[in-house]
């Protein structure tokens, strides 16, 4: 069994005091965070507050841009063209970087959100645009799914690619995440989440929704803050890993 793993979370996505409280609870657990920067959620105030919370906990900070789709939470590209999309993504990341710079914080990685994440994993041209976004904003690390177009493009460009798996999502036999519209896509049971994470750490494999065992090599494991019971599950997961001698590190 490997001796260390990175835990990450997507943050700055939920509104109001309750959202910020949940982010803080998740940030107590993880070693990396990806901050929503206006495309699907977030604004200047949430970005600043989330950066401060991450800095206070020594959590590595990243950008979490998306298709400009606030109404649909970044789950649709709609009809935006390539050039307009790139301008939107650039604006999102530069806004977060400017806010971070005011607070002497570094944006260490980029992780696409939602449909952009899924589409760029399969589309070579879109993956190249995401990699170009990293290069033009001086971000040297890219988080994405293993064995994807994002990984291939990142490595060709000399970026550090951080392969990601999920604690609270089920997988299809081709290694993709089960669509949220399908039953069983979200794993809310604490014991099942722990079992999936331990299997990922121990063997780099996971059991797909349909029962097949598939390879999913991962450098980091994502804990979604909007999953029911997310804060409790995150703390239980961290405690269980530490009890088994696994170090949590970026």
PDB file of C-alpha atoms in Angstrom:
ATOM      1  CA  UNK A   1       0.000   0.000   0.000  1.00  0.00           C
ATOM      2  CA  UNK A   2       1.333   3.455  -0.868  1.00  0.00           C
ATOM      3  CA  UNK A   3       2.260   5.633   2.078  1.00  0.00           C
ATOM      4  CA  UNK A   4       0.875   8.988   0.943  1.00  0.00           C
ATOM      5  CA  UNK A   5      -1.960  10.518  -1.076  1.00  0.00           C
ATOM      6  CA  UNK A   6      -3.153  14.001  -1.986  1.00  0.00           C
ATOM      7  CA  UNK A   7      -6.747  14.925  -1.167  1.00  0.00           C
ATOM      8  CA  UNK A   8      -8.357  17.810  -3.046  1.00  0.00           C
ATOM      9  CA  UNK A   9     -11.689  19.607  -3.108  1.00  0.00           C
ATOM     10  CA  UNK A  10     -13.512  22.058  -5.351  1.00  0.00           C
ATOM     11  CA  UNK A  11     -14.404  25.071  -3.216  1.00  0.00           C
ATOM     12  CA  UNK A  12     -15.862  28.563  -3.404  1.00  0.00           C
ATOM     13  CA  UNK A  13     -18.911  27.167  -5.178  1.00  0.00           C
ATOM     14  CA  UNK A  14     -21.640  27.326  -2.535  1.00  0.00           C
ATOM     15  CA  UNK A  15     -23.304  30.639  -1.560  1.00  0.00           C
ATOM     16  CA  UNK A  16     -23.674  32.342   1.794  1.00  0.00           C
ATOM     17  CA  UNK A  17     -22.344  31.668   5.286  1.00  0.00           C
ATOM     18  CA  UNK A  18     -23.284  27.979   5.123  1.00  0.00           C
ATOM     19  CA  UNK A  19     -21.263  27.527   1.954  1.00  0.00           C
ATOM     20  CA  UNK A  20     -18.225  29.210   3.471  1.00  0.00           C
ATOM     21  CA  UNK A  21     -18.529  27.137   6.644  1.00  0.00           C
ATOM     22  CA  UNK A  22     -18.610  23.934   4.600  1.00  0.00           C
ATOM     23  CA  UNK A  23     -15.583  25.070   2.600  1.00  0.00           C
ATOM     24  CA  UNK A  24     -13.644  25.694   5.809  1.00  0.00           C
ATOM     25  CA  UNK A  25     -14.539  22.242   7.107  1.00  0.00           C
ATOM     26  CA  UNK A  26     -13.378  20.614   3.847  1.00  0.00           C
ATOM     27  CA  UNK A  27     -10.205  22.734   3.804  1.00  0.00           C
ATOM     28  CA  UNK A  28      -9.346  21.327   7.243  1.00  0.00           C
ATOM     29  CA  UNK A  29      -8.986  17.930   5.521  1.00  0.00           C
ATOM     30  CA  UNK A  30      -7.546  18.423   2.046  1.00  0.00           C
ATOM     31  CA  UNK A  31      -4.086  19.390   0.822  1.00  0.00           C
ATOM     32  CA  UNK A  32      -5.153  21.002  -2.484  1.00  0.00           C
ATOM     33  CA  UNK A  33      -8.192  23.072  -3.399  1.00  0.00           C
ATOM     34  CA  UNK A  34      -9.566  24.358  -6.704  1.00  0.00           C
ATOM     35  CA  UNK A  35     -11.428  27.663  -6.383  1.00  0.00           C
ATOM     36  CA  UNK A  36     -14.415  28.556  -8.566  1.00  0.00           C
ATOM     37  CA  UNK A  37     -13.538  31.739 -10.442  1.00  0.00           C
ATOM     38  CA  UNK A  38     -16.798  33.020 -11.877  1.00  0.00           C
ATOM     39  CA  UNK A  39     -17.692  30.707 -14.748  1.00  0.00           C
ATOM     40  CA  UNK A  40     -20.088  28.410 -12.909  1.00  0.00           C
ATOM     41  CA  UNK A  41     -19.939  29.934  -9.427  1.00  0.00           C
ATOM     42  CA  UNK A  42     -17.969  32.378  -7.323  1.00  0.00           C
ATOM     43  CA  UNK A  43     -17.239  36.098  -7.348  1.00  0.00           C
ATOM     44  CA  UNK A  44     -14.475  38.386  -6.126  1.00  0.00           C
ATOM     45  CA  UNK A  45     -15.637  38.120  -2.496  1.00  0.00           C
ATOM     46  CA  UNK A  46     -15.878  34.321  -2.438  1.00  0.00           C
ATOM     47  CA  UNK A  47     -12.521  33.991  -4.194  1.00  0.00           C
ATOM     48  CA  UNK A  48     -10.829  36.264  -1.653  1.00  0.00           C
ATOM     49  CA  UNK A  49     -12.452  34.535   1.333  1.00  0.00           C
ATOM     50  CA  UNK A  50     -11.585  31.069   0.051  1.00  0.00           C
ATOM     51  CA  UNK A  51      -7.985  32.043  -0.657  1.00  0.00           C
ATOM     52  CA  UNK A  52      -7.665  33.367   2.898  1.00  0.00           C
ATOM     53  CA  UNK A  53      -9.126  30.166   4.342  1.00  0.00           C
ATOM     54  CA  UNK A  54      -6.790  27.995   2.255  1.00  0.00           C
ATOM     55  CA  UNK A  55      -3.739  30.066   3.191  1.00  0.00           C
ATOM     56  CA  UNK A  56      -4.580  29.775   6.886  1.00  0.00           C
ATOM     57  CA  UNK A  57      -4.534  25.983   6.567  1.00  0.00           C
ATOM     58  CA  UNK A  58      -1.537  25.635   4.272  1.00  0.00           C
ATOM     59  CA  UNK A  59      -3.656  24.197   1.468  1.00  0.00           C
ATOM     60  CA  UNK A  60      -2.257  24.392  -2.078  1.00  0.00           C
ATOM     61  CA  UNK A  61      -4.476  26.652  -4.207  1.00  0.00           C
ATOM     62  CA  UNK A  62      -5.650  26.118  -7.786  1.00  0.00           C
ATOM     63  CA  UNK A  63      -8.001  27.678 -10.330  1.00  0.00           C
ATOM     64  CA  UNK A  64     -11.301  25.985 -11.201  1.00  0.00           C
ATOM     65  CA  UNK A  65     -12.566  27.572 -14.441  1.00  0.00           C
ATOM     66  CA  UNK A  66     -15.568  26.330 -16.371  1.00  0.00           C
ATOM     67  CA  UNK A  67     -17.834  26.935 -19.287  1.00  0.00           C
ATOM     68  CA  UNK A  68     -19.556  30.280 -18.603  1.00  0.00           C
ATOM     69  CA  UNK A  69     -22.764  28.662 -17.353  1.00  0.00           C
ATOM     70  CA  UNK A  70     -23.797  29.943 -13.944  1.00  0.00           C
ATOM     71  CA  UNK A  71     -27.418  28.920 -14.388  1.00  0.00           C
ATOM     72  CA  UNK A  72     -26.468  25.306 -15.123  1.00  0.00           C
ATOM     73  CA  UNK A  73     -23.461  25.205 -12.751  1.00  0.00           C
ATOM     74  CA  UNK A  74     -21.008  24.656 -15.590  1.00  0.00           C
ATOM     75  CA  UNK A  75     -22.651  21.494 -16.856  1.00  0.00           C
ATOM     76  CA  UNK A  76     -23.307  22.783 -20.389  1.00  0.00           C
ATOM     77  CA  UNK A  77     -21.185  24.425 -23.070  1.00  0.00           C
ATOM     78  CA  UNK A  78     -24.292  25.796 -24.799  1.00  0.00           C
ATOM     79  CA  UNK A  79     -23.391  27.534 -28.066  1.00  0.00           C
ATOM     80  CA  UNK A  80     -20.223  29.399 -27.151  1.00  0.00           C
ATOM     81  CA  UNK A  81     -17.522  29.352 -29.817  1.00  0.00           C
ATOM     82  CA  UNK A  82     -13.902  28.409 -29.275  1.00  0.00           C
ATOM     83  CA  UNK A  83     -12.493  31.943 -29.199  1.00  0.00           C
ATOM     84  CA  UNK A  84     -15.185  33.279 -26.874  1.00  0.00           C
ATOM     85  CA  UNK A  85     -14.703  30.268 -24.626  1.00  0.00           C
ATOM     86  CA  UNK A  86     -10.961  30.818 -24.413  1.00  0.00           C
ATOM     87  CA  UNK A  87     -11.461  34.509 -23.597  1.00  0.00           C
ATOM     88  CA  UNK A  88     -13.898  33.574 -20.832  1.00  0.00           C
ATOM     89  CA  UNK A  89     -11.552  30.982 -19.349  1.00  0.00           C
ATOM     90  CA  UNK A  90      -8.648  33.423 -19.512  1.00  0.00           C
ATOM     91  CA  UNK A  91     -10.708  36.096 -17.750  1.00  0.00           C
ATOM     92  CA  UNK A  92     -11.738  33.659 -15.015  1.00  0.00           C
ATOM     93  CA  UNK A  93      -8.192  32.535 -14.275  1.00  0.00           C
ATOM     94  CA  UNK A  94      -6.676  36.013 -14.462  1.00  0.00           C
ATOM     95  CA  UNK A  95      -9.303  37.315 -12.043  1.00  0.00           C
ATOM     96  CA  UNK A  96      -8.436  34.631  -9.500  1.00  0.00           C
ATOM     97  CA  UNK A  97      -4.708  35.194  -9.995  1.00  0.00           C
ATOM     98  CA  UNK A  98      -5.090  38.946  -9.435  1.00  0.00           C
ATOM     99  CA  UNK A  99      -6.998  38.378  -6.198  1.00  0.00           C
ATOM    100  CA  UNK A 100      -4.414  35.829  -5.101  1.00  0.00           C
ATOM    101  CA  UNK A 101      -1.546  38.193  -5.912  1.00  0.00           C
ATOM    102  CA  UNK A 102      -3.066  40.854  -3.623  1.00  0.00           C
ATOM    103  CA  UNK A 103      -2.806  38.314  -0.818  1.00  0.00           C
ATOM    104  CA  UNK A 104       0.653  36.956  -1.698  1.00  0.00           C
ATOM    105  CA  UNK A 105      -0.901  33.613  -2.644  1.00  0.00           C
ATOM    106  CA  UNK A 106       0.248  31.382  -5.502  1.00  0.00           C
ATOM    107  CA  UNK A 107      -2.073  29.629  -7.943  1.00  0.00           C
ATOM    108  CA  UNK A 108      -0.283  26.298  -8.231  1.00  0.00           C
ATOM    109  CA  UNK A 109      -2.595  24.285 -10.468  1.00  0.00           C
ATOM    110  CA  UNK A 110      -5.592  24.406 -12.749  1.00  0.00           C
ATOM    111  CA  UNK A 111      -8.500  21.972 -12.749  1.00  0.00           C
ATOM    112  CA  UNK A 112     -11.359  22.378 -15.251  1.00  0.00           C
ATOM    113  CA  UNK A 113     -14.866  22.134 -13.841  1.00  0.00           C
ATOM    114  CA  UNK A 114     -17.873  20.044 -14.787  1.00  0.00           C
ATOM    115  CA  UNK A 115     -18.608  19.630 -18.476  1.00  0.00           C
ATOM    116  CA  UNK A 116     -15.336  21.330 -19.416  1.00  0.00           C
ATOM    117  CA  UNK A 117     -13.448  18.691 -17.406  1.00  0.00           C
ATOM    118  CA  UNK A 118     -15.337  15.839 -19.069  1.00  0.00           C
ATOM    119  CA  UNK A 119     -15.187  17.283 -22.593  1.00  0.00           C
ATOM    120  CA  UNK A 120     -11.481  18.153 -22.462  1.00  0.00           C
ATOM    121  CA  UNK A 121     -10.720  14.637 -21.210  1.00  0.00           C
ATOM    122  CA  UNK A 122     -12.058  13.266 -24.510  1.00  0.00           C
ATOM    123  CA  UNK A 123     -11.331  16.045 -27.016  1.00  0.00           C
ATOM    124  CA  UNK A 124      -7.748  16.621 -28.098  1.00  0.00           C
ATOM    125  CA  UNK A 125      -8.363  20.166 -29.436  1.00  0.00           C
ATOM    126  CA  UNK A 126     -10.196  21.223 -26.261  1.00  0.00           C
ATOM    127  CA  UNK A 127      -7.493  19.667 -24.091  1.00  0.00           C
ATOM    128  CA  UNK A 128      -4.908  21.675 -26.025  1.00  0.00           C
ATOM    129  CA  UNK A 129      -6.849  24.866 -25.266  1.00  0.00           C
ATOM    130  CA  UNK A 130      -6.905  24.060 -21.556  1.00  0.00           C
ATOM    131  CA  UNK A 131      -3.155  23.423 -21.660  1.00  0.00           C
ATOM    132  CA  UNK A 132      -2.652  26.717 -23.536  1.00  0.00           C
ATOM    133  CA  UNK A 133      -4.625  28.408 -20.770  1.00  0.00           C
ATOM    134  CA  UNK A 134      -2.159  27.011 -18.218  1.00  0.00           C
ATOM    135  CA  UNK A 135       0.849  28.102 -20.263  1.00  0.00           C
ATOM    136  CA  UNK A 136      -0.441  31.630 -20.867  1.00  0.00           C
ATOM    137  CA  UNK A 137      -1.266  32.156 -17.185  1.00  0.00           C
ATOM    138  CA  UNK A 138       1.985  30.605 -15.896  1.00  0.00           C
ATOM    139  CA  UNK A 139       0.315  27.687 -14.142  1.00  0.00           C
ATOM    140  CA  UNK A 140       2.583  24.641 -14.243  1.00  0.00           C
ATOM    141  CA  UNK A 141       0.295  21.896 -12.892  1.00  0.00           C
ATOM    142  CA  UNK A 142      -2.921  20.497 -14.366  1.00  0.00           C
ATOM    143  CA  UNK A 143      -5.373  18.207 -12.557  1.00  0.00           C
ATOM    144  CA  UNK A 144      -7.491  15.839 -14.650  1.00  0.00           C
ATOM    145  CA  UNK A 145      -8.512  12.226 -15.236  1.00  0.00           C
ATOM    146  CA  UNK A 146      -5.802   9.653 -15.949  1.00  0.00           C
ATOM    147  CA  UNK A 147      -5.305   8.236 -19.447  1.00  0.00           C
ATOM    148  CA  UNK A 148      -7.125  11.236 -20.933  1.00  0.00           C
ATOM    149  CA  UNK A 149      -6.490  13.778 -23.662  1.00  0.00           C
ATOM    150  CA  UNK A 150      -5.778  16.269 -20.879  1.00  0.00           C
ATOM    151  CA  UNK A 151      -2.962  14.080 -19.588  1.00  0.00           C
ATOM    152  CA  UNK A 152      -1.477  13.576 -23.057  1.00  0.00           C
ATOM    153  CA  UNK A 153      -1.620  17.282 -23.888  1.00  0.00           C
ATOM    154  CA  UNK A 154      -0.213  18.343 -20.520  1.00  0.00           C
ATOM    155  CA  UNK A 155       2.755  16.006 -20.794  1.00  0.00           C
ATOM    156  CA  UNK A 156       3.527  17.096 -24.357  1.00  0.00           C
ATOM    157  CA  UNK A 157       3.632  20.702 -23.142  1.00  0.00           C
ATOM    158  CA  UNK A 158       5.884  19.901 -20.185  1.00  0.00           C
ATOM    159  CA  UNK A 159       3.248  20.551 -17.531  1.00  0.00           C
ATOM    160  CA  UNK A 160       3.043  18.514 -14.339  1.00  0.00           C
ATOM    161  CA  UNK A 161      -0.057  16.353 -14.688  1.00  0.00           C
ATOM    162  CA  UNK A 162      -1.828  15.328 -11.471  1.00  0.00           C
ATOM    163  CA  UNK A 163      -4.080  12.333 -12.146  1.00  0.00           C
ATOM    164  CA  UNK A 164      -7.352  12.482 -10.221  1.00  0.00           C
ATOM    165  CA  UNK A 165      -9.856   9.949  -8.932  1.00  0.00           C
ATOM    166  CA  UNK A 166     -13.035  10.476  -6.912  1.00  0.00           C
ATOM    167  CA  UNK A 167     -14.169   9.282  -3.509  1.00  0.00           C
ATOM    168  CA  UNK A 168     -17.857  10.006  -4.019  1.00  0.00           C
ATOM    169  CA  UNK A 169     -18.495   9.178  -7.676  1.00  0.00           C
ATOM    170  CA  UNK A 170     -19.041   5.824  -9.385  1.00  0.00           C
ATOM    171  CA  UNK A 171     -17.221   4.839 -12.568  1.00  0.00           C
ATOM    172  CA  UNK A 172     -18.222   3.346 -15.889  1.00  0.00           C
ATOM    173  CA  UNK A 173     -16.269   0.471 -17.418  1.00  0.00           C
ATOM    174  CA  UNK A 174     -14.427   2.845 -19.783  1.00  0.00           C
ATOM    175  CA  UNK A 175     -13.012   4.765 -16.810  1.00  0.00           C
ATOM    176  CA  UNK A 176     -15.361   7.737 -17.146  1.00  0.00           C
ATOM    177  CA  UNK A 177     -17.517   8.968 -14.281  1.00  0.00           C
ATOM    178  CA  UNK A 178     -21.106   7.751 -14.223  1.00  0.00           C
ATOM    179  CA  UNK A 179     -23.275  10.644 -15.482  1.00  0.00           C
ATOM    180  CA  UNK A 180     -25.033  12.422 -12.636  1.00  0.00           C
ATOM    181  CA  UNK A 181     -28.347  11.794 -14.377  1.00  0.00           C
ATOM    182  CA  UNK A 182     -27.965   8.041 -13.773  1.00  0.00           C
ATOM    183  CA  UNK A 183     -28.885   6.226 -10.581  1.00  0.00           C
ATOM    184  CA  UNK A 184     -25.846   5.362  -8.485  1.00  0.00           C
ATOM    185  CA  UNK A 185     -23.641   8.135  -9.867  1.00  0.00           C
ATOM    186  CA  UNK A 186     -23.108   9.643  -6.419  1.00  0.00           C
ATOM    187  CA  UNK A 187     -21.680   7.623  -3.524  1.00  0.00           C
ATOM    188  CA  UNK A 188     -23.020   9.061  -0.261  1.00  0.00           C
ATOM    189  CA  UNK A 189     -22.335   6.130   2.062  1.00  0.00           C
ATOM    190  CA  UNK A 190     -19.223   6.790   4.181  1.00  0.00           C
ATOM    191  CA  UNK A 191     -18.128   3.155   4.224  1.00  0.00           C
ATOM    192  CA  UNK A 192     -18.391   2.836   0.436  1.00  0.00           C
ATOM    193  CA  UNK A 193     -16.394   6.030  -0.052  1.00  0.00           C
ATOM    194  CA  UNK A 194     -13.653   4.736   2.239  1.00  0.00           C
ATOM    195  CA  UNK A 195     -13.619   1.365   0.492  1.00  0.00           C
ATOM    196  CA  UNK A 196     -13.254   3.022  -2.910  1.00  0.00           C
ATOM    197  CA  UNK A 197     -10.440   5.298  -1.733  1.00  0.00           C
ATOM    198  CA  UNK A 198      -8.546   2.460  -0.054  1.00  0.00           C
ATOM    199  CA  UNK A 199      -8.790   0.342  -3.193  1.00  0.00           C
ATOM    200  CA  UNK A 200      -7.528   3.253  -5.286  1.00  0.00           C
ATOM    201  CA  UNK A 201      -4.580   3.791  -2.948  1.00  0.00           C
ATOM    202  CA  UNK A 202      -3.737   0.105  -2.533  1.00  0.00           C
ATOM    203  CA  UNK A 203      -4.013  -1.046  -6.140  1.00  0.00           C
ATOM    204  CA  UNK A 204      -4.836   1.857  -8.467  1.00  0.00           C
ATOM    205  CA  UNK A 205      -8.088   0.118  -9.364  1.00  0.00           C
ATOM    206  CA  UNK A 206     -11.781   0.726  -8.741  1.00  0.00           C
ATOM    207  CA  UNK A 207     -14.925  -1.344  -9.190  1.00  0.00           C
ATOM    208  CA  UNK A 208     -17.098   0.129 -11.934  1.00  0.00           C
ATOM    209  CA  UNK A 209     -20.845   0.610 -11.509  1.00  0.00           C
ATOM    210  CA  UNK A 210     -21.480  -2.568 -13.506  1.00  0.00           C
ATOM    211  CA  UNK A 211     -19.059  -4.687 -11.446  1.00  0.00           C
ATOM    212  CA  UNK A 212     -15.900  -4.747 -13.571  1.00  0.00           C
ATOM    213  CA  UNK A 213     -12.571  -3.885 -11.936  1.00  0.00           C
ATOM    214  CA  UNK A 214     -10.854  -1.121 -13.908  1.00  0.00           C
ATOM    215  CA  UNK A 215      -7.512   0.663 -13.640  1.00  0.00           C
ATOM    216  CA  UNK A 216      -7.628   4.238 -12.331  1.00  0.00           C
ATOM    217  CA  UNK A 217      -4.115   5.370 -11.292  1.00  0.00           C
ATOM    218  CA  UNK A 218      -4.437   8.472  -9.122  1.00  0.00           C
ATOM    219  CA  UNK A 219      -2.120  11.058  -7.570  1.00  0.00           C
ATOM    220  CA  UNK A 220      -4.984  12.909  -5.894  1.00  0.00           C
ATOM    221  CA  UNK A 221      -8.504  12.063  -4.758  1.00  0.00           C
ATOM    222  CA  UNK A 222     -11.323  14.594  -4.963  1.00  0.00           C
ATOM    223  CA  UNK A 223     -13.833  15.116  -2.165  1.00  0.00           C
ATOM    224  CA  UNK A 224     -16.872  17.067  -3.402  1.00  0.00           C
ATOM    225  CA  UNK A 225     -18.108  19.651  -0.937  1.00  0.00           C
ATOM    226  CA  UNK A 226     -21.670  19.560  -2.286  1.00  0.00           C
ATOM    227  CA  UNK A 227     -22.151  15.820  -1.667  1.00  0.00           C
ATOM    228  CA  UNK A 228     -24.600  15.248   1.227  1.00  0.00           C
ATOM    229  CA  UNK A 229     -22.663  14.852   4.482  1.00  0.00           C
ATOM    230  CA  UNK A 230     -19.450  15.975   2.765  1.00  0.00           C
ATOM    231  CA  UNK A 231     -17.716  17.528   5.793  1.00  0.00           C
ATOM    232  CA  UNK A 232     -18.398  14.547   8.048  1.00  0.00           C
ATOM    233  CA  UNK A 233     -17.351  12.066   5.361  1.00  0.00           C
ATOM    234  CA  UNK A 234     -14.155  14.004   4.628  1.00  0.00           C
ATOM    235  CA  UNK A 235     -13.072  14.015   8.267  1.00  0.00           C
ATOM    236  CA  UNK A 236     -13.876  10.314   8.668  1.00  0.00           C
ATOM    237  CA  UNK A 237     -11.912   9.510   5.526  1.00  0.00           C
ATOM    238  CA  UNK A 238      -8.870  11.470   6.667  1.00  0.00           C
ATOM    239  CA  UNK A 239      -8.936   9.837  10.096  1.00  0.00           C
ATOM    240  CA  UNK A 240      -9.245   6.364   8.576  1.00  0.00           C
ATOM    241  CA  UNK A 241      -6.318   6.957   6.210  1.00  0.00           C
ATOM    242  CA  UNK A 242      -4.090   8.328   8.962  1.00  0.00           C
ATOM    243  CA  UNK A 243      -4.975   5.352  11.176  1.00  0.00           C
ATOM    244  CA  UNK A 244      -3.712   3.099   8.360  1.00  0.00           C
ATOM    245  CA  UNK A 245      -0.421   4.950   8.141  1.00  0.00           C
ATOM    246  CA  UNK A 246      -1.245   6.932   4.975  1.00  0.00           C
ATOM    247  CA  UNK A 247       0.157  10.465   4.950  1.00  0.00           C
ATOM    248  CA  UNK A 248      -2.056  13.202   3.463  1.00  0.00           C
ATOM    249  CA  UNK A 249       0.093  15.594   1.419  1.00  0.00           C
ATOM    250  CA  UNK A 250      -0.069  17.746  -1.712  1.00  0.00           C
TER     251      UNK A 250
END
